[in-house]
Short mmCIF file of C-alpha atoms in Angstrom, two decimals:
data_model
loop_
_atom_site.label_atom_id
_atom_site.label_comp_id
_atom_site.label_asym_id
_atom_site.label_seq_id
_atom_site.Cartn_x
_atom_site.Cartn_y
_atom_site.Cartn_z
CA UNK A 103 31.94 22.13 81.87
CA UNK A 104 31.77 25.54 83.54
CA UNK A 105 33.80 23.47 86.84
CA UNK A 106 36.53 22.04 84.76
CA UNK A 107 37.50 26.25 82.97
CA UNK A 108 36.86 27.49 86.12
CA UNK A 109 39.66 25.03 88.06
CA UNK A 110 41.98 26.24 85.92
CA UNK A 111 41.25 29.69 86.33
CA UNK A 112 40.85 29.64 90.12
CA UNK A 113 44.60 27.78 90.34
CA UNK A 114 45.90 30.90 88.09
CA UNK A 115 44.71 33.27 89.82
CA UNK A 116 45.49 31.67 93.49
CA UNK A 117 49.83 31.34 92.32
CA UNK A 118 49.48 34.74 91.16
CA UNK A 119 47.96 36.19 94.30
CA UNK A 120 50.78 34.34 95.60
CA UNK A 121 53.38 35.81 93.38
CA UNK A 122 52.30 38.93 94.24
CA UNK A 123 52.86 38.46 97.72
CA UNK A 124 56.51 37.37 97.49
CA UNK A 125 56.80 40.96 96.06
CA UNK A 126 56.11 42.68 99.76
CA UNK A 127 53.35 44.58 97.92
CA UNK A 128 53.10 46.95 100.65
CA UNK A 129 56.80 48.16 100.72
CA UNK A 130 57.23 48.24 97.24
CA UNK A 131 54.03 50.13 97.16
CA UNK A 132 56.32 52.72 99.19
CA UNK A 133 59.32 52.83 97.14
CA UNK A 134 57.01 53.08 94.24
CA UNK A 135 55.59 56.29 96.07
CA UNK A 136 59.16 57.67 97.18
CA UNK A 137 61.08 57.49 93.76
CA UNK A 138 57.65 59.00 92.20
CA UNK A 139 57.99 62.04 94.51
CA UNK A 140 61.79 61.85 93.81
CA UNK A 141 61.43 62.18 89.84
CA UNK A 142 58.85 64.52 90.65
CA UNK A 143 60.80 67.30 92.62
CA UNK A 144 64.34 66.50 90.92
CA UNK A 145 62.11 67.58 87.32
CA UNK A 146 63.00 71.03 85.94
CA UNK A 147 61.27 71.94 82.76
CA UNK A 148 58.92 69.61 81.28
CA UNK A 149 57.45 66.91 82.72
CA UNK A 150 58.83 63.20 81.39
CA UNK A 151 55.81 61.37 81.37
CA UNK A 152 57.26 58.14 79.76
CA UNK A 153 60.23 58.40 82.04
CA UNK A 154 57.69 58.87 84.91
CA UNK A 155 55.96 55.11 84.15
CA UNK A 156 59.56 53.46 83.68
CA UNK A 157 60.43 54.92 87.13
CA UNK A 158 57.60 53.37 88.44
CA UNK A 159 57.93 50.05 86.78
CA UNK A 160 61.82 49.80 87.08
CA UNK A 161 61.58 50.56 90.93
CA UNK A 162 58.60 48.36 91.76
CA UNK A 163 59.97 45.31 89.58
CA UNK A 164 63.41 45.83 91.54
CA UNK A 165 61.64 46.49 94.92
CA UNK A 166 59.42 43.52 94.56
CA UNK A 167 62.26 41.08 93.05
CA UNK A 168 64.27 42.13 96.56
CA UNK A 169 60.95 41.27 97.99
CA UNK A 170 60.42 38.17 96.72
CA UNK A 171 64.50 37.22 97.36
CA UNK A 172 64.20 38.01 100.72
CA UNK A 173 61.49 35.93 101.15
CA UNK A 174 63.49 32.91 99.56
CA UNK A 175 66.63 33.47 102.17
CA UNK A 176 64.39 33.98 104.92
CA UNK A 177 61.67 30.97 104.29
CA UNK A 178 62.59 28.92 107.31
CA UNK A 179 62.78 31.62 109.71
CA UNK A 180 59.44 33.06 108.35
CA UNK A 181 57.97 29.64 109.00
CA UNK A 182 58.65 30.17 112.56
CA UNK A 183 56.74 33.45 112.90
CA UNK A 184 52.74 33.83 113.14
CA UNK A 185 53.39 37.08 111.46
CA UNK A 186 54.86 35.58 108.33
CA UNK A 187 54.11 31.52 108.27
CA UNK A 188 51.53 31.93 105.93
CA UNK A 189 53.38 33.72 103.66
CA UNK A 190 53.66 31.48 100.31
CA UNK A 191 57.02 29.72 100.92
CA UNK A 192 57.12 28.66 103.98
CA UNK A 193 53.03 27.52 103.75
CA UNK A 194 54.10 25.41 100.44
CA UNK A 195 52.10 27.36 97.86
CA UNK A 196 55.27 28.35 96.05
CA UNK A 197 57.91 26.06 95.68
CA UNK A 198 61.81 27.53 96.93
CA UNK A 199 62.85 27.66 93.28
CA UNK A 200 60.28 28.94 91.63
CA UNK A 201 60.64 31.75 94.56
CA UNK A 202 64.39 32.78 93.67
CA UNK A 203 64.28 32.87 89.62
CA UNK A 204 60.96 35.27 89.77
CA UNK A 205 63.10 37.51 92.68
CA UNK A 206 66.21 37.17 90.15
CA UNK A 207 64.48 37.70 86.92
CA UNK A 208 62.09 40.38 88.18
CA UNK A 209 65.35 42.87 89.71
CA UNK A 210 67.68 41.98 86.44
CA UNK A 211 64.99 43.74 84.35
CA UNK A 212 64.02 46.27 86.98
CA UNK A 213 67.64 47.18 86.95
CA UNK A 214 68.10 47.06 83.14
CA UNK A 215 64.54 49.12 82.18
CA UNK A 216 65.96 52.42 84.46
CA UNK A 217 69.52 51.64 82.81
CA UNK A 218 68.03 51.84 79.13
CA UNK A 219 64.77 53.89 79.68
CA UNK A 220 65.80 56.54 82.20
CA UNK A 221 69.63 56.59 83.11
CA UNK A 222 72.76 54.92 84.24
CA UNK A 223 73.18 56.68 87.39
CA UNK A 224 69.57 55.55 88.39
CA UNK A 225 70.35 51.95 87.19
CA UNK A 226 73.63 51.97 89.39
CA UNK A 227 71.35 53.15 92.89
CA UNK A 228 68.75 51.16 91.57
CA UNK A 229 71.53 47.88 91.97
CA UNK A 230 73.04 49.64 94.93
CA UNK A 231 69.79 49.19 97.03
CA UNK A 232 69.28 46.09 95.77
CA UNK A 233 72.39 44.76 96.96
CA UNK A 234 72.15 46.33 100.23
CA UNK A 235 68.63 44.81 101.28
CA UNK A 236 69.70 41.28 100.23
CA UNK A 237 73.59 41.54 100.90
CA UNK A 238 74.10 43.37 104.09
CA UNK A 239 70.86 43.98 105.63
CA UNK A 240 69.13 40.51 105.38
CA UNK A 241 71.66 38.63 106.98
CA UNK A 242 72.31 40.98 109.57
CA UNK A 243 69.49 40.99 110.98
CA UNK A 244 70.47 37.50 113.26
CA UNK A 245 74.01 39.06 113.92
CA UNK A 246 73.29 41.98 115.46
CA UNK A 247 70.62 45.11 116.22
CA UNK A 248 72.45 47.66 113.89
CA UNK A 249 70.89 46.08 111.47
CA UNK A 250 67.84 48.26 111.50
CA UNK A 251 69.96 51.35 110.40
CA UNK A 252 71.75 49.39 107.66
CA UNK A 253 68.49 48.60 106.77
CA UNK A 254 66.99 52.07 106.62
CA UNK A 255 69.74 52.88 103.92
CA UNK A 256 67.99 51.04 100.89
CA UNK A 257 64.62 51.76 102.55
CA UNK A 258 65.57 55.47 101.97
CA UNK A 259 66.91 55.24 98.58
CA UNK A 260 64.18 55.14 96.41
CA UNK A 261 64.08 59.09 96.29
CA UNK A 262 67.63 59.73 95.34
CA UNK A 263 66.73 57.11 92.41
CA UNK A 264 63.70 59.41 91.26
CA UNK A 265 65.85 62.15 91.76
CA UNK A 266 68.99 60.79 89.73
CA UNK A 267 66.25 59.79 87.09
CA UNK A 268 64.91 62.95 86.28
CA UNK A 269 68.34 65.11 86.67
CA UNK A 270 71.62 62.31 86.26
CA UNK A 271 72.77 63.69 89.65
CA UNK A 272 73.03 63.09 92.90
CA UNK A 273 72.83 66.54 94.44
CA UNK A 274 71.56 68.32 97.75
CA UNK A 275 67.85 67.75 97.02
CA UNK A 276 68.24 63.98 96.85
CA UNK A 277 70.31 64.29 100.01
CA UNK A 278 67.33 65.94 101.90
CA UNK A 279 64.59 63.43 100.47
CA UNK A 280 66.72 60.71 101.65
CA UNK A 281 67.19 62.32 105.16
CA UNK A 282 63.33 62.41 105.66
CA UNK A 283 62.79 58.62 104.90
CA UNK A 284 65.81 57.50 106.77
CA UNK A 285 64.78 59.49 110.02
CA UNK A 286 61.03 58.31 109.43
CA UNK A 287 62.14 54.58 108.84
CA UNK A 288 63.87 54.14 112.55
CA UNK A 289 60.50 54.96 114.67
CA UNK A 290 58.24 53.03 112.03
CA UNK A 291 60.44 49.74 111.89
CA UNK A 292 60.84 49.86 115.61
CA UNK A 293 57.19 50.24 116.77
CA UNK A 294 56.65 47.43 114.22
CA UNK A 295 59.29 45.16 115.68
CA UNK A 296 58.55 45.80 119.61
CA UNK A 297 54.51 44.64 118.42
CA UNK A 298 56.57 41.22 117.10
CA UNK A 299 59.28 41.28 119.32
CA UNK A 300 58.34 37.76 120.25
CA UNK A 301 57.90 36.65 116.88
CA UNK A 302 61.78 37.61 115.94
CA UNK A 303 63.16 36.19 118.86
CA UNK A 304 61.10 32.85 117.90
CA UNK A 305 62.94 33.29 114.57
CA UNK A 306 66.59 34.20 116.09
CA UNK A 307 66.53 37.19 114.85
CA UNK A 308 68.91 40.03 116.74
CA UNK A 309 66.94 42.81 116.44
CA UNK A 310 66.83 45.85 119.35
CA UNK A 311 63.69 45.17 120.63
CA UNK A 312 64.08 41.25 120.89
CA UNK A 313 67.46 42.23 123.39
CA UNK A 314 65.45 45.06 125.03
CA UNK A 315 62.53 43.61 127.50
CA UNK A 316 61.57 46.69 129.04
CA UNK A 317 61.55 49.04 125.82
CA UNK A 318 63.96 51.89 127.27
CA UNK A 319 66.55 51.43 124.65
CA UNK A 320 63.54 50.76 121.88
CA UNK A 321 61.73 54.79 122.92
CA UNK A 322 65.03 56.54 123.47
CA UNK A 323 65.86 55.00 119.61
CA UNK A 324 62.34 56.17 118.63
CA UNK A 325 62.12 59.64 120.33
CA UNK A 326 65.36 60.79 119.01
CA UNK A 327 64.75 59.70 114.88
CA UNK A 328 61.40 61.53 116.07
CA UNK A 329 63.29 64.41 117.01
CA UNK A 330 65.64 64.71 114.07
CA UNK A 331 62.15 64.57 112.15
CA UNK A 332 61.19 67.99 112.89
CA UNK A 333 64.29 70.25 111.75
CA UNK A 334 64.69 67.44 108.74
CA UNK A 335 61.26 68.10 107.42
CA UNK A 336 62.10 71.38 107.03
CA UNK A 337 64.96 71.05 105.22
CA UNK A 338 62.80 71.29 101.74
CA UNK A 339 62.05 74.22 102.24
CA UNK A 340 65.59 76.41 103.54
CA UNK A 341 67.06 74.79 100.68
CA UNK A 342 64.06 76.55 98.34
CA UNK A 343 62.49 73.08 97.10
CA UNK A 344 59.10 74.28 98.36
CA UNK A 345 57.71 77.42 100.01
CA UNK A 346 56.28 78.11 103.60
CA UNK A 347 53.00 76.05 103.31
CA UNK A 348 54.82 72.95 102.86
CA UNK A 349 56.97 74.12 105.94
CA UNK A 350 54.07 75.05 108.21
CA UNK A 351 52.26 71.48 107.38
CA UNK A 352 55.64 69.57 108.15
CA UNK A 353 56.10 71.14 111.58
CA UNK A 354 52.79 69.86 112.82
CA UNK A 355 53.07 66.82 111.18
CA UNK A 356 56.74 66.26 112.55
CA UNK A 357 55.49 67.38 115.94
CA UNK A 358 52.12 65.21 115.81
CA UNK A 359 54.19 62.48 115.44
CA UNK A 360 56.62 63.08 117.75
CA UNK A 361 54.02 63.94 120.55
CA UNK A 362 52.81 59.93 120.10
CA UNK A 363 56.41 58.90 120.40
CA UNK A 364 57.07 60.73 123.68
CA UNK A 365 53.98 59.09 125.05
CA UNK A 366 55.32 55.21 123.80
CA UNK A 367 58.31 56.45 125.65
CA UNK A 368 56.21 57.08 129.28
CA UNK A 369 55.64 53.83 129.32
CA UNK A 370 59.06 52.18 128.87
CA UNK A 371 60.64 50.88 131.69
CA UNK A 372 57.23 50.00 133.22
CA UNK A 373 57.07 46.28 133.93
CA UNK A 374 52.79 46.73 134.28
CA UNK A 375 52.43 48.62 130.89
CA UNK A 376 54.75 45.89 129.28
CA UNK A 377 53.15 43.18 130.35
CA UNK A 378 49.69 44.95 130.22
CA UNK A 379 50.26 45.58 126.59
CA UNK A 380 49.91 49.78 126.92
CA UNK A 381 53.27 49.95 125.56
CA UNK A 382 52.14 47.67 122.87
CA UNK A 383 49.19 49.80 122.23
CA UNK A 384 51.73 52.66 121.69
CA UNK A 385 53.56 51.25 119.49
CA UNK A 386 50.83 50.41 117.26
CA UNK A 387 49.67 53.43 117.24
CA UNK A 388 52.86 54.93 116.26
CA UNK A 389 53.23 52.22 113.40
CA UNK A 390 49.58 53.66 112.26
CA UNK A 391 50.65 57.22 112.58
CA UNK A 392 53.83 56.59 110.54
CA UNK A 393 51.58 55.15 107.59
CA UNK A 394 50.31 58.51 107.94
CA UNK A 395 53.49 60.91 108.51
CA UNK A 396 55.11 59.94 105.47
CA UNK A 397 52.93 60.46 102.61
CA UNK A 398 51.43 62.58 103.99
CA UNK A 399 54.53 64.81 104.41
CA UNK A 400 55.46 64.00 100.88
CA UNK A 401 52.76 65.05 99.12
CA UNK A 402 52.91 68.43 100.92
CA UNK A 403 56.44 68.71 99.39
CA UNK A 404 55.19 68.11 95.96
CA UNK A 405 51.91 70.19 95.92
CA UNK A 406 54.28 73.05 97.46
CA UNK A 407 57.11 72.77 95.31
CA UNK A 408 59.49 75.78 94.35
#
């Protein structure tokens, strides 16, 4: 008797495992995190608690229904990848359909809770991202290598929508937040895509690093977004959003992580660290480092904030 209620259980649990990887947990883990710190430093006056959790809920539901979408469009390329062919769709776990109503119903209300529960504005980014991922970016990305900085524009929304949800603005602070992702996202998309370059070509995708054997074009991409990092971290704090202990912990950050992306660059170029896999090595540890940078960086904003 215990078999037969525990079958049932088991197969529940499995689909929504499942389910909740068609959401790119991780990512929308991140926009989660962004629009939080958004809301957080746009607040003046009390604290919105209640608007706080609907920011949270309205951007993951919308994050992971772009997730899941993306997933749908992409389930015969992903089947081609080692990186992604055991993913639910393209490993049969999930049928195509049932894939595309939970991305579709899961956005609609992500989009319609911020609309009624925080504000218009952030409703109207909140759809603006949306369509950006699944419009322009995702098919893009077989026509041609721009597509990473298309892509980096709803990747770096999420704080202007925490922003516009605790003010109903768009103003000079959201600007800045969304300057700090966007530089951060070209060096930490890259150094993941050179580590599965082969993987994306398998798939037809047009990425840079598929068209660029010998990494030179990939580094010089990398070192200069790691560049802009630096003065952009800053930015916070000339514009009085935090104070000098939030400045002095961005420039080492900014320059820790540049100092990793100059030595990925050394090795571009090289035909024996290529194909030796020290270039590789780089890039993984820049993809690491960025998983750092970020939050880290963020949370010395908040803690230090004017």
């Amino acid at each position: 008797m215990n078999g037969t209620i525990s079958q049932p259980r088991l197969r529940i649990l499995s689909r929504s495992i499942d389910y909740l990887a068609l959401t790119k947990p991780e990512l929308t883990a991140l926009s989660v995190l962004t629009s939080l710190c958004g809301f957080y430093l746009g607040t003046s006056g009390p604290f919105d608690y209640w608007r706080f959790i609907h920011v949270a809920l309205g951007t993951a539901l919308v994050g992971g229904g772009a997730g899941a979408l993306n997933q749908f469009i992409e389930r015969g390329y992903d089947a081609l990848m080692k990186r992604t062919e055991r993913r639910p769709l393209p490993a049969g776990r999930l049928q195509p359909l049932e894939g595309l109503i939970f991305g579709c119903v899961a956005s609609m209300l992500g989009i319609i809770d911020l609309c009624l529960f925080t504000n218009m504005l952030t409703g109207f980014l909140a759809a603006a991202t949306f369509a950006t991922y699944i419009f322009l970016y995702t098919p893009l990305k077989r026509i041609t290598p721009y597509s990473t900085l298309i892509g980096a524009v709803p990747g770096a929304l999420p704080p202007v929508l925490g922003w516009a949800a605790a003010r109903n603005e768009v103003n000079l602070g959201a600007a800045l937040l969304f300057a700090i992702v966007f530089c951060w996202q070209m060096p930490h998309f890259l150094s993941l895509a050179w580590m599965y370059r082969r993987d994306y070509a398998r798939a037809g995708f047009k990425i840079l690093t598929v068209a660029d054997p010998d990494g030179k074009r990939t580094s010089h991409e990398i070192v200069a977004y790691s560049i802009a990092l630096v003065p952009v971290s800053l930015l916070p704090a000339f514009a009085g959003m935090t104070g000098l202990a939030s400045m002095a912990g961005a420039i080492i950050l900014s320059l820790a992580f540049l100092s990793i992306s100059v030595m990925l660059s050394r090795h571009a170029g090289n035909p024996q660290t290529i194909i030796g896999g020290k270039f590789n090595s780089y890039s993984r540890r820049l993809f690491f480092a960025s998983l750092v940078y970020l939050p880290s960086l963020l949370l010395l904003i908040a803690l230090d904030k004017a």
